[in-house]
Amino acid sequence: MANETKKVLGVDIGGTKIAICIADTNGDIVASDRVPSGATAPYDQVMPQIIDVAKKVAAKAGLQLSDIIGCGICAPGPLDMKGGRIMKSPNLAWDAVPIRDDLVKGLNMPVYMDNDANAGVLAEWFFGSSKGKKDVIYLTMSTGVGGGIVSGGKLLTGATGIAGELGHIILDVNGPMCGCGHFGCLEAYCGGRSVALRLQDRLRFRPDHAMFKLPGVDGKLENLSFQAVREGAKLGIPIAVEMWDEICFRLAQGIGILMNTFNPEQIVLGTAAYYAGDFLLKPVLHYLPRFAWQEASRCCEVCISGLGLKIGELAGPSVALNGLYEAGQWRP
Ligand SMILES: [Zn+2]
């Protein structure tokens, strides 16, 4: 199991695009390309294109498919982890498609799959801020809130593969409604879609409000986003200050629960936290002692993603490497 540099293939499934890349085991992207259609086109049409583009990307890198040690599929949930299938979801046209087995046949290599948030913690663990650690959590805040947990040097998957749905920890049963149907989830407080909807609800009949004058909002209700809350809070606009404070408070609550439950040595915050930096991190750390035991927080660093935006392209390769790692064929 000598650790010389090897190559893995990543297949990142999205509604509008499918990104395919080859990375080496140091986390450098060697070649990449996109399948013109995404997962909104019929699966039977797209699958041969994925194989075709994978071969082209390999050729671009001067490789044969047989030079690549494994493939990782990164897809939005829900996934059937045992069956290797992508299940029906609002953003994809596919329903229970056996993508893992089809890629094994088409590429003739081991193929593994996981969701974006688990891929995120794997990428940070193999290549980013969490390299060399054994107990780390990655929390990503974009449209929703997702997470992945590495505990004792192993990705936590749970009985059916859905472990790590950290956005749906319920913080207050009387809180705002979440997209999952429950009330008061972390995602309902901190997810981009939910924050934007609450802001829009509050300002629907106030077109003269200062928030509408922010750059990027351009007077349009639908442009009142998570980013607008962040920028408005920086300028001291009261409604944004109040909402940003609530985001930080609730995020600290979520992080405190994670610290006391999993006792990680590091919690890495991605996406929205990457853009906000200290403006988010400082108030979160201020509120944290209300929620985390001292013993748990003393040994745990809370930090912003070291990979930043690169985490997206390393998602598929990281899933491949974790599969190979668990099969005893590679080690970080
Ligand atoms: Zn929820």
Coordinates of N, CA, C and O in Angstrom, one line a residue, residues 23-29 116-131 136 138-140 266 268-271 273-275 303-319 321:
A23 N -8.4 13.7 -10.5 CA -7.6 14.3 -9.6 C -6.5 13.3 -9.1 O -6.7 12.1 -9.3
D24 N -5.4 13.8 -8.7 CA -4.4 12.9 -8.1 C -4.6 12.8 -6.6 O -5.4 13.6 -6.0
T25 N -3.9 11.9 -6.0 CA -4.1 11.6 -4.6 C -3.5 12.7 -3.7 O -3.7 12.7 -2.5
N26 N -2.9 13.8 -4.3 CA -2.5 14.9 -3.5 C -3.6 16.0 -3.6 O -3.5 17.1 -3.0
G27 N -4.7 15.8 -4.3 CA -5.8 16.7 -4.4 C -5.6 17.7 -5.5 O -6.3 18.8 -5.5
D28 N -4.7 17.5 -6.4 CA -4.6 18.4 -7.6 C -5.5 17.9 -8.7 O -5.5 16.7 -9.1
I29 N -6.2 18.8 -9.3 CA -7.1 18.4 -10.5 C -6.2 18.3 -11.7 O -5.5 19.3 -12.0
D116 N -23.2 15.4 -1.2 CA -22.3 16.6 -1.2 C -21.7 16.9 0.1 O -20.5 17.2 0.2
A117 N -22.5 16.8 1.2 CA -22.0 17.3 2.5 C -21.0 16.3 3.0 O -19.9 16.7 3.6
N118 N -21.2 15.0 2.8 CA -20.2 14.0 3.2 C -19.0 14.1 2.4 O -17.8 14.0 2.9
A119 N -19.1 14.4 1.1 CA -18.0 14.6 0.2 C -17.2 15.8 0.7 O -16.0 15.8 0.7
G120 N -17.9 16.8 1.3 CA -17.2 18.0 1.8 C -16.3 17.7 3.0 O -15.2 18.1 3.0
V121 N -16.8 16.9 3.9 CA -16.0 16.6 5.1 C -14.8 15.7 4.6 O -13.7 15.8 5.1
L122 N -15.0 14.8 3.6 CA -13.9 14.0 3.1 C -12.9 14.9 2.5 O -11.7 14.6 2.7
A123 N -13.3 15.8 1.7 CA -12.3 16.7 1.0 C -11.5 17.5 2.0 O -10.3 17.6 1.9
E124 N -12.1 18.0 3.0 CA -11.4 18.8 4.1 C -10.5 17.8 4.8 O -9.4 18.2 5.2
W125 N -10.9 16.6 5.0 CA -10.1 15.6 5.8 C -8.9 15.2 5.0 O -7.8 15.0 5.5
F126 N -9.1 14.9 3.7 CA -8.0 14.4 2.9 C -7.0 15.5 2.5 O -5.8 15.3 2.4
F127 N -7.6 16.7 2.2 CA -6.8 17.7 1.5 C -6.8 19.1 2.2 O -6.1 20.0 1.8
G128 N -7.7 19.4 3.1 CA -7.9 20.7 3.6 C -7.5 20.9 5.0 O -6.5 20.4 5.5
S129 N -8.4 21.7 5.8 CA -8.1 22.1 7.1 C -7.9 20.9 8.1 O -7.3 21.0 9.1
S130 N -8.6 19.8 7.7 CA -8.7 18.7 8.7 C -7.7 17.6 8.5 O -7.8 16.5 9.1
K131 N -6.8 17.8 7.6 CA -5.8 16.8 7.2 C -5.0 16.3 8.5 O -4.6 17.1 9.3
V136 N -13.6 15.1 13.0 CA -13.9 16.4 12.5 C -15.3 16.4 11.9 O -15.8 15.4 11.5
Y138 N -17.8 18.8 9.2 CA -17.9 19.8 8.2 C -19.3 20.3 8.2 O -20.2 19.4 8.1
L139 N -19.5 21.6 8.2 CA -20.9 22.1 8.2 C -20.9 23.1 7.1 O -20.2 24.1 7.1
T140 N -21.8 22.9 6.1 CA -21.9 23.8 5.0 C -23.2 24.5 5.0 O -24.3 23.9 5.2
Q266 N -12.2 19.4 15.6 CA -12.3 20.5 14.7 C -13.7 20.5 14.0 O -14.2 19.5 13.7
V268 N -15.4 22.5 10.8 CA -15.0 23.3 9.6 C -16.3 23.9 9.0 O -17.2 23.1 8.8
L269 N -16.4 25.2 8.8 CA -17.6 25.8 8.3 C -17.3 26.2 6.8 O -16.3 26.8 6.5
G270 N -18.2 25.8 6.0 CA -18.0 26.1 4.5 C -19.1 27.0 3.9 O -20.0 27.5 4.6
T271 N -18.9 27.3 2.7 CA -19.7 28.1 1.8 C -20.1 29.5 2.4 O -19.3 30.4 2.3
A273 N -20.1 30.6 5.3 CA -19.1 31.0 6.3 C -17.8 31.4 5.6 O -17.1 32.3 6.1
Y274 N -17.5 30.7 4.5 CA -16.3 31.1 3.7 C -16.4 32.5 3.2 O -15.4 33.3 3.3
Y275 N -17.6 32.9 2.8 CA -17.8 34.3 2.2 C -17.8 35.3 3.4 O -17.4 36.4 3.2
C303 N -13.4 26.6 12.6 CA -12.6 27.4 11.6 C -13.4 27.4 10.3 O -14.3 26.6 10.1
I304 N -13.0 28.3 9.4 CA -13.5 28.4 8.1 C -12.8 27.4 7.2 O -11.6 27.2 7.3
S305 N -13.5 26.9 6.2 CA -13.0 25.9 5.3 C -11.6 26.4 4.7 O -11.5 27.5 4.2
G306 N -10.6 25.5 4.7 CA -9.3 25.8 4.1 C -9.4 25.6 2.6 O -8.6 26.2 1.9
L307 N -10.3 24.8 2.1 CA -10.3 24.6 0.7 C -11.2 25.6 0.0 O -11.0 25.8 -1.2
G308 N -12.1 26.2 0.7 CA -12.9 27.3 0.1 C -13.7 26.7 -1.0 O -14.4 25.7 -0.9
L309 N -13.7 27.4 -2.2 CA -14.5 27.0 -3.3 C -14.0 25.8 -4.0 O -14.6 25.2 -4.8
K310 N -12.7 25.4 -3.7 CA -12.1 24.2 -4.4 C -12.8 22.9 -3.9 O -12.6 21.9 -4.5
I311 N -13.5 23.0 -2.8 CA -14.1 21.9 -2.2 C -15.1 21.2 -3.2 O -15.2 20.0 -3.2
G312 N -15.7 22.0 -4.0 CA -16.7 21.4 -5.0 C -16.0 20.5 -6.0 O -16.5 19.4 -6.2
E313 N -14.9 20.9 -6.5 CA -14.3 20.0 -7.6 C -13.6 18.8 -6.9 O -13.4 17.8 -7.6
L314 N -13.3 18.9 -5.6 CA -12.6 17.7 -5.0 C -13.7 16.7 -4.4 O -13.3 15.7 -3.9
A315 N -15.0 17.1 -4.6 CA -16.0 16.2 -3.9 C -16.0 14.8 -4.5 O -15.8 13.8 -3.7
G316 N -16.1 14.6 -5.8 CA -16.1 13.3 -6.4 C -14.8 12.5 -6.1 O -14.9 11.4 -5.6
P317 N -13.6 13.1 -6.4 CA -12.4 12.4 -6.1 C -12.3 12.0 -4.6 O -11.8 10.9 -4.3
S318 N -12.8 12.8 -3.7 CA -12.7 12.5 -2.3 C -13.6 11.3 -1.9 O -13.2 10.5 -1.1
V319 N -14.8 11.2 -2.6 CA -15.6 10.1 -2.4 C -14.9 8.8 -2.8 O -15.0 7.8 -2.2
L321 N -11.7 8.3 -3.0 CA -10.6 8.0 -2.1 C -11.1 7.4 -0.8 O -10.4 6.5 -0.3

